[in-house]
Amino acid sequence: MLLPFRRTLVTLVILISALVVTQTQAQDDFVFWPDADYDPAIPTIEEVLGYSSGERVTWHRNAIRYFEALAKAAPERISVSRYAESWEGRELIYVVISSVENMARIDAIKAGMQKLADPRETSLSEAREIIKNQPAVTWLSYGVHGNEISSTDAAMLTAYHLLASRGDPRVADIMKDTVVVIDPVQNPDGRDRFIHQYEIAEGLQPDSDGISAEHNEQWPGGRTNHYLFDLNRDWFIMTQPETIGRVRILQEWYPVSFVDAHEMGSNSSYYFAPEAIPFNPHLAADQRASMELFGETNARWFDTYGLDYFTREVFDAFYPGYGSSWPSYFGSISMTYEQASAGGLAIRQSNGNVMTYAFTVRNHFITSLATAETTAANREKFLNDFYDYRASAIEEGKSDSIRSYILPPQADQAAVNKLAGLLVSQGIEVGRADRSFTACGNSYAAGSLVINTAQPAKRFIRTLMDVNVPMEDDFITEQERRRAKNMRDEIYDVTAWSLPLMMNVKADSCSRRVDESFTAVGTELVMAGKLSGDGETIAYLVPWGTAPAARLLVNAMRKGISVKSSDMAFTHSGTRYPAGTLIINTAGNPDDLASSMNELTNTTGANAVAVDNSWVTDGPNFGSFNVVHFNQPKVAIAWDIPTSPYSAGNTRYVIERQFDLPVTAIRTFDLVNSDLSRYQVLILPSVGYGPGYKDILGKKGTANLKGWVARGGVLIGLGNANRYLADPNIDFLAIRRENAVLEDSKASNADDKKPKKGETVDVTVKGSYLEDNAAYQSSITPAKDRPDPVAGVLVKADVDPDHWLGAGVAPSLNVLIRGSDIYTPLKSDKGVNVAVFRAADELLASGYIWEQNRKQLAYKPFVVVQASGKGFVIGFTQDPNVRAYLDGLNIIFMNAILRGSAHARPLR
Ligand SMILES: [Zn+2]
């Protein structure tokens, strides 16, 4: 029952429940801004939506309705623009608010920021002239995590206050000296998913008990977008439409300050900048210093209201893919704000206090205004700092140890092109060399891509392209100290994200600038492929090993074209084709194959060669038993508990949106009894919610899956789903999860005498002298079960080129390692370890790894395959689809699906 929360029905409610009256009256009395005088011409939230701020969690469509009502009431001071559409068709908007005078020249203000952004075109004296009359842009973004609800309602209140407040000098300054841009709902699909589940669970009154259904979301929860991405990790990889739109508009406006408003656990208080260490070393010193200014203003307001907060703990600025990081690299001061979540309309905190939704909305509202106030008060400084940031970046790029990155033409040119397009989309200038050249002692062919670092985006180039971005030494020393004391480390996210490593692109760094004739590279991620060859075509060959080739295969099968593939490399007409190359015969395929191939190479970006004879001079012929036929596999993925929403959603995204292959999501519980014979592939994503697969599937489900594999199914386990596949009692795979390697000094409790079941004994341990601190430390160190979890590092794995799962795959892969899972290799009579981590001294590609994990991971499997009846079980011991940003792992993953099902032998 929802109506009682509407203030208009308060009288009716009095008759129903005294408790509800208390709640509602508390709401009415709640003061958002003491002594505010509001212009009645500006519609309140209640006038438009029927409830006052904080009384309901506002749906995305209602938030839009409210901003449109504001725009109608004050069109000369506010504009509403659309910048993207979510997967589920919801509009993403941004709202621009400023004085009448500023709004009348808003295009000139944007143009002014563009001029300040390029000190190569705009001299210091021109910049000073622009800055005199240039308002600074404050960017406030809300609700990137859909279940962190208060910020969107705070966005509405902020806009209302800026437009309706009369006689507040602070507001007048904000409107005069800044342009405030509000992005009220960064993740509308996630927000509405949360509200839907919340409202389903509501009863007579808001329940403040944290164990009540309304405070506990069902899988997958509202944090993520439709494909279950954490949009607050997606910024530099830009896989999702919400992010792509934001990256575009931010570079139109170049705000000098940027806030990403979040929520955290209910028992905390409020967090704002300055941020915790480690800072990314490529941030400029004045960006760190300016955070203090925002922190101080926020603190002053929190003191006025008597509110608790904290700074400099937990939330760091190291990973560049956060909303609070990415804008830093064009020169903004970007920050995270975190409010303790009410998780609904009210929550009882551990100290007994009931925190209302209105309270949480109010706090984000206060810091939103305080942020705009700080920007206004420091307008000139921040604009000068912005110009300096871009100018000093160019200067640094002229004297840095790395002055250019060079990407030579390579086998997977599609990956090179995608990497370049991604960089250009984010404001980095990339040139394609018009002719061959030499640099740093190497010769480079025409067509090589060059990124000179002497440009405004220099710091971002280094952040994304460097092999390693180091954390501060002090921070690492502290983490090692904590780990030695069995305390949790404070590393918040991955410690490695080098784009060339993740995309497996060769990128040379050079200490010299490359001065050549370049053609500027555009933002396109996929280039049209080439169809070459002529004469009487008997077959088309598509070299394997690139994402476009895999897309072509999927789309060809979906068009009903028959495709086969060689598991081994071969030579035809003097050209060497890699293992996995597709062979599409004219015979047996539709008459319009030629035009289909033309279209497919164009749209997928794959290259194909038309050949007029089948004669192979080395390697298997087209009719060899080393050549397999593809059948378009029907792919299913386990969905819902116990899967990690990220792993399930991101994997589905990779298969569907990067490779165009539809995936059927099946709730894990339905795998217990369902007839799976229509499916050729079933993927078990990593576990992240509730119990494991063993508990959800039970004996019956496991037997169902075993029967299906035996009849020809391909079962693929990702990341810690291998705990189930490798469980000795399940035994889909003959690998086993490893315990930590025990060092002698730590196996200290070996003398413990444990009583047998039912036996009562006086349990004693052997006495000992603890003669020094080391002995004491050893005596309190527990024997470890598992290796310590790793926050996220890139390590190298070598691929077995003789197995079909490795066909066309690069010989060496970079794998993101997270968590504590390490597995024993397969014995060679059980199956094949197709990708194996390198020796300890060559293992680490990038990031910070614990010494024990580095030693223990060496020679352990990344990808294993084991035949079972007519099918296969394939294990990826780390999830290859994390954030959909490990492009270098795409081919081995798609091999598992496409080649796995081609090699299985079900009855067809
Ligand atoms: Zn968040």
PDB file of C-alpha atoms in Angstrom, residues 491-592:
ATOM      1  CA  ILE A 491      43.802  -1.849  -2.003  1.00  0.00           C
ATOM      2  CA  TYR A 492      40.380  -0.786  -3.277  1.00  0.00           C
ATOM      3  CA  ASP A 493      40.418  -2.112  -6.836  1.00  0.00           C
ATOM      4  CA  VAL A 494      42.684  -3.611  -9.501  1.00  0.00           C
ATOM      5  CA  THR A 495      46.329  -2.499  -9.579  1.00  0.00           C
ATOM      6  CA  ALA A 496      46.791  -3.054 -13.332  1.00  0.00           C
ATOM      7  CA  TRP A 497      44.836  -1.855 -16.385  1.00  0.00           C
ATOM      8  CA  SER A 498      47.412  -1.208 -19.115  1.00  0.00           C
ATOM      9  CA  LEU A 499      45.326  -1.101 -22.306  1.00  0.00           C
ATOM     10  CA  PRO A 500      47.985  -2.558 -24.647  1.00  0.00           C
ATOM     11  CA  LEU A 501      48.404  -5.506 -22.251  1.00  0.00           C
ATOM     12  CA  MET A 502      44.671  -6.082 -21.845  1.00  0.00           C
ATOM     13  CA  MET A 503      44.083  -5.900 -25.596  1.00  0.00           C
ATOM     14  CA  ASN A 504      47.287  -7.829 -26.371  1.00  0.00           C
ATOM     15  CA  VAL A 505      48.548  -5.061 -28.639  1.00  0.00           C
ATOM     16  CA  LYS A 506      52.254  -4.487 -29.222  1.00  0.00           C
ATOM     17  CA  ALA A 507      53.007  -0.899 -28.241  1.00  0.00           C
ATOM     18  CA  ASP A 508      56.604   0.361 -28.168  1.00  0.00           C
ATOM     19  CA  SER A 509      57.522   3.287 -26.004  1.00  0.00           C
ATOM     20  CA  CYS A 510      60.209   5.618 -27.277  1.00  0.00           C
ATOM     21  CA  SER A 511      62.183   8.394 -25.587  1.00  0.00           C
ATOM     22  CA  ARG A 512      61.944  10.555 -28.715  1.00  0.00           C
ATOM     23  CA  ARG A 513      59.052  12.411 -30.255  1.00  0.00           C
ATOM     24  CA  VAL A 514      58.138  11.084 -33.705  1.00  0.00           C
ATOM     25  CA  ASP A 515      57.894  13.918 -36.231  1.00  0.00           C
ATOM     26  CA  GLU A 516      56.383  12.430 -39.349  1.00  0.00           C
ATOM     27  CA  SER A 517      53.521  13.145 -41.656  1.00  0.00           C
ATOM     28  CA  PHE A 518      50.412  11.735 -39.976  1.00  0.00           C
ATOM     29  CA  THR A 519      46.780  11.286 -40.781  1.00  0.00           C
ATOM     30  CA  ALA A 520      44.677  11.870 -37.681  1.00  0.00           C
ATOM     31  CA  VAL A 521      42.934   8.720 -36.406  1.00  0.00           C
ATOM     32  CA  GLY A 522      39.187   9.017 -35.698  1.00  0.00           C
ATOM     33  CA  THR A 523      36.952   7.581 -33.017  1.00  0.00           C
ATOM     34  CA  GLU A 524      35.853   4.504 -34.996  1.00  0.00           C
ATOM     35  CA  LEU A 525      36.427   1.251 -33.120  1.00  0.00           C
ATOM     36  CA  VAL A 526      35.877  -1.085 -36.072  1.00  0.00           C
ATOM     37  CA  MET A 527      37.133  -0.533 -39.615  1.00  0.00           C
ATOM     38  CA  ALA A 528      35.466  -2.206 -42.595  1.00  0.00           C
ATOM     39  CA  GLY A 529      37.303  -5.392 -43.560  1.00  0.00           C
ATOM     40  CA  LYS A 530      38.822  -6.166 -46.958  1.00  0.00           C
ATOM     41  CA  LEU A 531      37.648  -8.844 -49.369  1.00  0.00           C
ATOM     42  CA  SER A 532      40.546  -9.641 -51.711  1.00  0.00           C
ATOM     43  CA  GLY A 533      41.270 -12.174 -54.452  1.00  0.00           C
ATOM     44  CA  ASP A 534      39.625 -12.628 -57.811  1.00  0.00           C
ATOM     45  CA  GLY A 535      38.959 -15.205 -60.513  1.00  0.00           C
ATOM     46  CA  GLU A 536      36.554 -18.133 -60.277  1.00  0.00           C
ATOM     47  CA  THR A 537      36.071 -18.378 -56.494  1.00  0.00           C
ATOM     48  CA  ILE A 538      35.845 -21.860 -54.998  1.00  0.00           C
ATOM     49  CA  ALA A 539      36.228 -20.775 -51.356  1.00  0.00           C
ATOM     50  CA  TYR A 540      36.765 -17.821 -49.054  1.00  0.00           C
ATOM     51  CA  LEU A 541      39.456 -17.935 -46.378  1.00  0.00           C
ATOM     52  CA  VAL A 542      39.140 -15.819 -43.248  1.00  0.00           C
ATOM     53  CA  PRO A 543      42.340 -15.742 -41.144  1.00  0.00           C
ATOM     54  CA  TRP A 544      41.511 -16.548 -37.505  1.00  0.00           C
ATOM     55  CA  GLY A 545      42.709 -14.806 -34.370  1.00  0.00           C
ATOM     56  CA  THR A 546      40.821 -11.501 -34.417  1.00  0.00           C
ATOM     57  CA  ALA A 547      37.513 -10.381 -32.962  1.00  0.00           C
ATOM     58  CA  PRO A 548      36.167  -9.421 -36.434  1.00  0.00           C
ATOM     59  CA  ALA A 549      36.868 -12.953 -37.731  1.00  0.00           C
ATOM     60  CA  ALA A 550      34.840 -14.413 -34.843  1.00  0.00           C
ATOM     61  CA  ARG A 551      32.035 -11.915 -35.528  1.00  0.00           C
ATOM     62  CA  LEU A 552      32.074 -12.926 -39.191  1.00  0.00           C
ATOM     63  CA  LEU A 553      31.811 -16.602 -38.258  1.00  0.00           C
ATOM     64  CA  VAL A 554      28.809 -15.995 -35.990  1.00  0.00           C
ATOM     65  CA  ASN A 555      27.016 -13.794 -38.508  1.00  0.00           C
ATOM     66  CA  ALA A 556      27.722 -16.187 -41.385  1.00  0.00           C
ATOM     67  CA  MET A 557      26.204 -19.077 -39.390  1.00  0.00           C
ATOM     68  CA  ARG A 558      23.189 -16.928 -38.492  1.00  0.00           C
ATOM     69  CA  LYS A 559      22.674 -16.308 -42.225  1.00  0.00           C
ATOM     70  CA  GLY A 560      22.686 -20.070 -42.823  1.00  0.00           C
ATOM     71  CA  ILE A 561      26.129 -20.117 -44.449  1.00  0.00           C
ATOM     72  CA  SER A 562      28.085 -23.321 -43.934  1.00  0.00           C
ATOM     73  CA  VAL A 563      31.536 -22.661 -42.450  1.00  0.00           C
ATOM     74  CA  LYS A 564      34.398 -24.989 -41.592  1.00  0.00           C
ATOM     75  CA  SER A 565      37.785 -24.364 -40.099  1.00  0.00           C
ATOM     76  CA  SER A 566      41.258 -25.819 -40.028  1.00  0.00           C
ATOM     77  CA  ASP A 567      42.624 -26.628 -36.576  1.00  0.00           C
ATOM     78  CA  MET A 568      46.139 -26.301 -37.982  1.00  0.00           C
ATOM     79  CA  ALA A 569      47.984 -23.585 -39.860  1.00  0.00           C
ATOM     80  CA  PHE A 570      48.324 -24.070 -43.642  1.00  0.00           C
ATOM     81  CA  THR A 571      49.878 -22.412 -46.686  1.00  0.00           C
ATOM     82  CA  HIS A 572      47.832 -21.557 -49.743  1.00  0.00           C
ATOM     83  CA  SER A 573      49.179 -19.729 -52.834  1.00  0.00           C
ATOM     84  CA  GLY A 574      52.240 -18.712 -50.852  1.00  0.00           C
ATOM     85  CA  THR A 575      50.265 -17.210 -47.955  1.00  0.00           C
ATOM     86  CA  ARG A 576      50.482 -18.690 -44.455  1.00  0.00           C
ATOM     87  CA  TYR A 577      47.093 -18.942 -42.697  1.00  0.00           C
ATOM     88  CA  PRO A 578      46.961 -19.369 -38.908  1.00  0.00           C
ATOM     89  CA  ALA A 579      45.340 -22.319 -37.149  1.00  0.00           C
ATOM     90  CA  GLY A 580      41.616 -21.743 -36.918  1.00  0.00           C
ATOM     91  CA  THR A 581      41.301 -20.041 -40.315  1.00  0.00           C
ATOM     92  CA  LEU A 582      37.739 -20.214 -41.614  1.00  0.00           C
ATOM     93  CA  ILE A 583      37.049 -21.962 -44.903  1.00  0.00           C
ATOM     94  CA  ILE A 584      33.783 -21.095 -46.617  1.00  0.00           C
ATOM     95  CA  ASN A 585      33.223 -23.213 -49.723  1.00  0.00           C
ATOM     96  CA  THR A 586      31.205 -21.857 -52.632  1.00  0.00           C
ATOM     97  CA  ALA A 587      29.859 -25.372 -53.225  1.00  0.00           C
ATOM     98  CA  GLY A 588      27.059 -26.162 -50.815  1.00  0.00           C
ATOM     99  CA  ASN A 589      26.437 -22.530 -49.924  1.00  0.00           C
ATOM    100  CA  PRO A 590      23.719 -20.146 -51.231  1.00  0.00           C
ATOM    101  CA  ASP A 591      24.182 -18.601 -54.691  1.00  0.00           C
ATOM    102  CA  ASP A 592      24.507 -15.111 -53.244  1.00  0.00           C
TER     103      ASP A 592
END
